[in-house]
Each structure stands twice: as C-alpha cells, then as structure tokens.
PDB file of C-alpha atoms in Angstrom:
ATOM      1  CA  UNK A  65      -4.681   6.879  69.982  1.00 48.00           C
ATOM      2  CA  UNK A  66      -6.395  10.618  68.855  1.00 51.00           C
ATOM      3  CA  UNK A  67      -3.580  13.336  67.692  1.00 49.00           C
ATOM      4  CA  UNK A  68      -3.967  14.450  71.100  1.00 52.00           C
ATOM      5  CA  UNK A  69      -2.461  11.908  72.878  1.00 53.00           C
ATOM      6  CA  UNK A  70       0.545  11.379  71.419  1.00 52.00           C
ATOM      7  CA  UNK A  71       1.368  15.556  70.909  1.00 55.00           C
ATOM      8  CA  UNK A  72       3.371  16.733  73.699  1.00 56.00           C
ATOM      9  CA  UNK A  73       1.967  19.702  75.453  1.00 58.00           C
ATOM     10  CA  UNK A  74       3.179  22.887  76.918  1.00 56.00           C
ATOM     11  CA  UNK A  75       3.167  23.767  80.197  1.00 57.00           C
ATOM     12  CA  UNK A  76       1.663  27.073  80.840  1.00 56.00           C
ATOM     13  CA  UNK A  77       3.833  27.730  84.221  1.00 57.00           C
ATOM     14  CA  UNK A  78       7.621  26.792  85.294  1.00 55.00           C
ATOM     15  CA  UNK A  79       8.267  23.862  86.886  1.00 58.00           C
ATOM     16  CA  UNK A  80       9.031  26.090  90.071  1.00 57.00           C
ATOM     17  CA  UNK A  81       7.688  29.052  89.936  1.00 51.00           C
ATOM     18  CA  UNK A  82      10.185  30.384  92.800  1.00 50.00           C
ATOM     19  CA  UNK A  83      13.267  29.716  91.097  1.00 56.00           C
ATOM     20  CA  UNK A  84      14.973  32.738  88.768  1.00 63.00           C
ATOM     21  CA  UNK A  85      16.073  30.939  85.487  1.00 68.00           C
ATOM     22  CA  UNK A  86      19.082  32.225  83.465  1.00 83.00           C
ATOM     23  CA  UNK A  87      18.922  33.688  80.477  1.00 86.00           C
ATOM     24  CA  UNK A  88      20.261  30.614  78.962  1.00 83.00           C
ATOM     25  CA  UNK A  89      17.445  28.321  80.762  1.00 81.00           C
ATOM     26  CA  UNK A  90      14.699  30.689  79.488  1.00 85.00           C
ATOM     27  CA  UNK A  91      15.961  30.628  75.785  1.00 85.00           C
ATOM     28  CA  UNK A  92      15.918  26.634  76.407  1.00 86.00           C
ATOM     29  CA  UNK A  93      12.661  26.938  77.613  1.00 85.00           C
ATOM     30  CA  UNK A  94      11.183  29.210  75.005  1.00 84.00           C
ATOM     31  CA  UNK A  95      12.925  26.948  71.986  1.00 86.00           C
ATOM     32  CA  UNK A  96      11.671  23.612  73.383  1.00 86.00           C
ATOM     33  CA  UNK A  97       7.811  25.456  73.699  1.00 87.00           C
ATOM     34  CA  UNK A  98       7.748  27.020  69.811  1.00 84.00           C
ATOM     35  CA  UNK A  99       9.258  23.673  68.591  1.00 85.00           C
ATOM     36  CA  UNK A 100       6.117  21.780  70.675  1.00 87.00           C
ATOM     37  CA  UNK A 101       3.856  24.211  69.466  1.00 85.00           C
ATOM     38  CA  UNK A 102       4.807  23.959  66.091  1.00 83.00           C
ATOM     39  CA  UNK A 103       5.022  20.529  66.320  1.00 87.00           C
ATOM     40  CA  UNK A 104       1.230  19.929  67.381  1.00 85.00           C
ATOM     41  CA  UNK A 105      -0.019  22.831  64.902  1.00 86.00           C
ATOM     42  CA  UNK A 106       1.727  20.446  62.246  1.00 85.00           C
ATOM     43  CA  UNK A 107      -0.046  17.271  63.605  1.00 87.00           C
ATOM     44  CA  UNK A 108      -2.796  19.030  63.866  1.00 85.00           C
ATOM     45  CA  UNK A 109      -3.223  19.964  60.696  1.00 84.00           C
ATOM     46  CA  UNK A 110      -2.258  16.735  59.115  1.00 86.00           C
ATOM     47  CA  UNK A 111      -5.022  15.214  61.220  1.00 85.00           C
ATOM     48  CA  UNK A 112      -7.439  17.735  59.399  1.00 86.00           C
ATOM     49  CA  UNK A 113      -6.309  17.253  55.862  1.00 87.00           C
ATOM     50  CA  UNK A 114      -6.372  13.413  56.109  1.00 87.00           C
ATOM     51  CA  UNK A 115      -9.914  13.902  57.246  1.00 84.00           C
ATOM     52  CA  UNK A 116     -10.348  16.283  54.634  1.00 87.00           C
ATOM     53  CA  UNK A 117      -8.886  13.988  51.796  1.00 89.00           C
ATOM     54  CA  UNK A 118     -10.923  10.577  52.822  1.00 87.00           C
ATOM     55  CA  UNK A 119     -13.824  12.616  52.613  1.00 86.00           C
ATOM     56  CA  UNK A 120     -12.601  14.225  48.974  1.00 85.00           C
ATOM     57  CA  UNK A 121     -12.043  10.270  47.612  1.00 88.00           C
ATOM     58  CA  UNK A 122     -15.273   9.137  48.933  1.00 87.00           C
ATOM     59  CA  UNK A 123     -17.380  11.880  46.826  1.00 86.00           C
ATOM     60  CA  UNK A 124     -15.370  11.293  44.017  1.00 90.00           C
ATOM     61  CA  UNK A 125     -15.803   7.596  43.624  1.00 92.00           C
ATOM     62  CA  UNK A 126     -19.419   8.776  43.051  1.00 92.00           C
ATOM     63  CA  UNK A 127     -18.067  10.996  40.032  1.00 93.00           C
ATOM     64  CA  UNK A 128     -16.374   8.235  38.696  1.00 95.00           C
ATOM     65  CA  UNK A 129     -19.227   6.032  38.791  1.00 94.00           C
ATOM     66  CA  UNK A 130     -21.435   9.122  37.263  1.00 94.00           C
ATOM     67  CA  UNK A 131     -18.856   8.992  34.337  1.00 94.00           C
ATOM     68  CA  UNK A 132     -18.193   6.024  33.905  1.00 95.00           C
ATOM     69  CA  UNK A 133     -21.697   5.106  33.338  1.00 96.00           C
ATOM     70  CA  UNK A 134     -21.829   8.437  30.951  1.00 95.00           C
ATOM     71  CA  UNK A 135     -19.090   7.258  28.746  1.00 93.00           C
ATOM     72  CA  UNK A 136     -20.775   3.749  28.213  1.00 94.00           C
ATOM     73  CA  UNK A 137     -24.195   5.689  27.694  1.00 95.00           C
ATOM     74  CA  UNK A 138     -22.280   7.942  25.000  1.00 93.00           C
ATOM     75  CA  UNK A 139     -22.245   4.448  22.561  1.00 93.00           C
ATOM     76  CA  UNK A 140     -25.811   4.283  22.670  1.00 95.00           C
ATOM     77  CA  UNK A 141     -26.020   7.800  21.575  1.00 94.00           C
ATOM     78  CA  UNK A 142     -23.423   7.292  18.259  1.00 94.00           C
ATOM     79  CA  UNK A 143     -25.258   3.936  17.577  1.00 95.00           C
ATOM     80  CA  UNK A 144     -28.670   6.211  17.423  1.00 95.00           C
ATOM     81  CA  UNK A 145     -27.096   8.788  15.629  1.00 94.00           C
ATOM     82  CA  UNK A 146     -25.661   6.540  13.024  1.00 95.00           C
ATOM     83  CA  UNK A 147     -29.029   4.855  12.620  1.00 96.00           C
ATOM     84  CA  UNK A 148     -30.610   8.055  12.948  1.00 95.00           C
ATOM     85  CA  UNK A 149     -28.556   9.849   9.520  1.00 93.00           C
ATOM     86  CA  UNK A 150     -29.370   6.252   7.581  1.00 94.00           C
ATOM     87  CA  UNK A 151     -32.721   6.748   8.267  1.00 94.00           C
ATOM     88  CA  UNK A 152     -33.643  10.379   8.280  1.00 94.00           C
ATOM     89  CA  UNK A 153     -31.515  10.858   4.449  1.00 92.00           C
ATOM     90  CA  UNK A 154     -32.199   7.182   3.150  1.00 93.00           C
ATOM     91  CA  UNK A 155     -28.631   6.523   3.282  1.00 91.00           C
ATOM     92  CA  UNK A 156     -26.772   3.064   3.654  1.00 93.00           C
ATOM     93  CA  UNK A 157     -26.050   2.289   7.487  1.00 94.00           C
ATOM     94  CA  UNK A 158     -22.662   3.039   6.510  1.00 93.00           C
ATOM     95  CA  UNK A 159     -22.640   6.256   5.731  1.00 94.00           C
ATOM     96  CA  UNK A 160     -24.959   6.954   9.077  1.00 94.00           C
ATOM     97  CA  UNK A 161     -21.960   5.394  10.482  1.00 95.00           C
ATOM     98  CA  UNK A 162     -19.741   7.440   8.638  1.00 94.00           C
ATOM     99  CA  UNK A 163     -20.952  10.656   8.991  1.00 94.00           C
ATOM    100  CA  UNK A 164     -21.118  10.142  13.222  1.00 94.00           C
ATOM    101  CA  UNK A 165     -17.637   8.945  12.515  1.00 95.00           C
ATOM    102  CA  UNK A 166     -16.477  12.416  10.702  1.00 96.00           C
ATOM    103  CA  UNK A 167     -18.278  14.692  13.146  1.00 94.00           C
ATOM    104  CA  UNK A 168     -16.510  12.806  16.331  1.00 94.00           C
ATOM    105  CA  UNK A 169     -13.244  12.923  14.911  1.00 96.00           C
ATOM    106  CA  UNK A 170     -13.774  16.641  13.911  1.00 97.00           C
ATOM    107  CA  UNK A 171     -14.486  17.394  17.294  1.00 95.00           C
ATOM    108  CA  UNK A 172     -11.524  15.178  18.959  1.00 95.00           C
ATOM    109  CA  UNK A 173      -9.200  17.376  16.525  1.00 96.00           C
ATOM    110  CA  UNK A 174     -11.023  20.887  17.568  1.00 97.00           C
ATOM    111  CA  UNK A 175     -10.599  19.371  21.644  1.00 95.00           C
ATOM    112  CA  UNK A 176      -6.811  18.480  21.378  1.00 95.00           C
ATOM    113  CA  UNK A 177      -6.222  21.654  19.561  1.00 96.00           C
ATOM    114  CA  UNK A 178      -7.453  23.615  22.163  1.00 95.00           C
ATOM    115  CA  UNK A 179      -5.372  21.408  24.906  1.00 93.00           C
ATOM    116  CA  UNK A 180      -2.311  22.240  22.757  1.00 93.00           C
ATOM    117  CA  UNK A 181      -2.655  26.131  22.841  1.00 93.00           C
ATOM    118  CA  UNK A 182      -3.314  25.809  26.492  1.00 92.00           C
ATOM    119  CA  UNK A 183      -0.011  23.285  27.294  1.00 91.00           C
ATOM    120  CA  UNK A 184       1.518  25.532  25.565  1.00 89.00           C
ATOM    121  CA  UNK A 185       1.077  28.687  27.633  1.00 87.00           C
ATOM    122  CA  UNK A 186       2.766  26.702  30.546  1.00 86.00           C
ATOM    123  CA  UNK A 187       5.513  28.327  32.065  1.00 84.00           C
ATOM    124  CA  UNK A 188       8.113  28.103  34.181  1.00 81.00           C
ATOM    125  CA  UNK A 189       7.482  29.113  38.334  1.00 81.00           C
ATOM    126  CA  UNK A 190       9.993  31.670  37.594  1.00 84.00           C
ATOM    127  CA  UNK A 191       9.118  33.514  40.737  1.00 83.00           C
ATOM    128  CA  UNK A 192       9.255  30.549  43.055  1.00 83.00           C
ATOM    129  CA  UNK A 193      12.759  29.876  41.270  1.00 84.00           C
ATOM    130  CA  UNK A 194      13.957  33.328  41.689  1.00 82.00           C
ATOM    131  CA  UNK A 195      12.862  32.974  45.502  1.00 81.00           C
ATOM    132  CA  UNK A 196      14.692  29.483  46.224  1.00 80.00           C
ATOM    133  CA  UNK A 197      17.481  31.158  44.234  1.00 84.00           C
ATOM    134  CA  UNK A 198      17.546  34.130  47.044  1.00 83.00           C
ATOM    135  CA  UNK A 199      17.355  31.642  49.904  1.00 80.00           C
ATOM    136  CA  UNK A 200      19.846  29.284  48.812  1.00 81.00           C
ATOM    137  CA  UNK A 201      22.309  32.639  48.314  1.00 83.00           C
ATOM    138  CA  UNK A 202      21.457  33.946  51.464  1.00 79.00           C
ATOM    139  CA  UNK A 203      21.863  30.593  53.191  1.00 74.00           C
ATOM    140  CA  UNK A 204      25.068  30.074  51.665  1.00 77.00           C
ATOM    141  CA  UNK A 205      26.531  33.550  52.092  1.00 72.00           C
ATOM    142  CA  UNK A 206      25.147  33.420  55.758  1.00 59.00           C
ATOM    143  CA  UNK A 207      27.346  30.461  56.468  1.00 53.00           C
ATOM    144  CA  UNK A 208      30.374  31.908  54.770  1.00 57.00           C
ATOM    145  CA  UNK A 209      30.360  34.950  56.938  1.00 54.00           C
ATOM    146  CA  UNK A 210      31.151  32.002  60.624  1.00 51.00           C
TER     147      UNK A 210
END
C-alpha cells in the first residue's frame, strides 16, 4: 500500500452541488478538509524523510567502514613511528615506543581540552523556553477566561 492509498482525499466539489449548506455544515466541511489536508501533508512528508533517512544510513555504513579501516591502519602508523625514532636516533625500541607514546597522549590532552571549552559554551534554549513559557500562559489564561 503507497502513502497514497491509505490518505483520505478531498473532494474538490459538494456532494450536491444544488443544495445551500448552513453555516454550520460549511464550517464542518471546511474543518474536516484542513484536518485531511494536513493530515496527508504530514504523511506525506513522513514518507519523504523515511526515504530520506534509509538513504542517509546506507552512505554512512560506507563511512563507518572508511573509519573503521582508518583507525586499524592508524596502529601501523605508531608501530612505524616507534620503529622509526629507534632507528633514525639509535635509541632502544623503547624509547621509539616511548616517545610515540608522549606525543599521542600530548595530543589526546590538547583534543579533550578543546572539547571541554566547547561543552562548556553550551547553553540553555532559553528562547525556545521563554516561547513554551508564553504558550503554556496563554493557553492557560485562555481557558480561565470560559
């Protein structure tokens, strides 16, 4: 079954075009043909976004793959490095090892710093609050005044 199917639509003349409807009838009318309309513009655009989405996961399994395979590579890289220092200053593997060891953990401090200053600029939605705030109030004062 396509969104189509199952959306009820709206007719786009009375049922009798002779007949004079009441004011009430027409108000009826009108209500039942926004709420359809709104109705299929929402399952209409869930229909597009879930299309949307599966086609978001799909190209990021891809990414995943891509850095998955990166962070695996990376090991190769620190075991060439470390081999690398021994070599090129006559050192003991160790400190190769060691020195790979201080410059990674230098730059995993440097990295979360620079997370923590930016979590820490996080604020509040204060506008959205302010606004849900106002509706709620005017909601609430609204049904005080019946």
């Amino acid at each position: 079954m396509t969104t189509r199917e199952h959306i009820a639509s709206i007719p786009l003349t009375a049922d009798d075009p002779t007949a004079e409807a009441s004011i009430g009838g027409l108000v009826r009318d009108a209500t039942a043909h926004v709420s359809t309309l709104v109705r299929a513009e929402v399952e209409l655009a869930k229909g597009e976004i879930t299309a949307e989405i599966k086609k978001g996961v799909k190209g990021s399994v891809f990414f995943i793959v891509a850095l998955t395979i990166l962070c695996f590579s990376l090991f190769f890289l620190f075991m060439a490095l470390g081999f690398g220092f021994a070599e090129w200053f006559g050192w003991g593997y160790w400190a190769g090892f060691g020195l790979v060891f201080g410059v990674m953990l230098l730059t995993a401090v440097a990295f979360a710093f620079l997370g923590y200053r930016k979590v820490k600029k996080i604020r509040a939605p204060e506008k959205s609050i302010a606004a849900a705030k106002d509706t709620v109030a005017a909601l609430t004062r609204r049904g005080d005044d019946n």
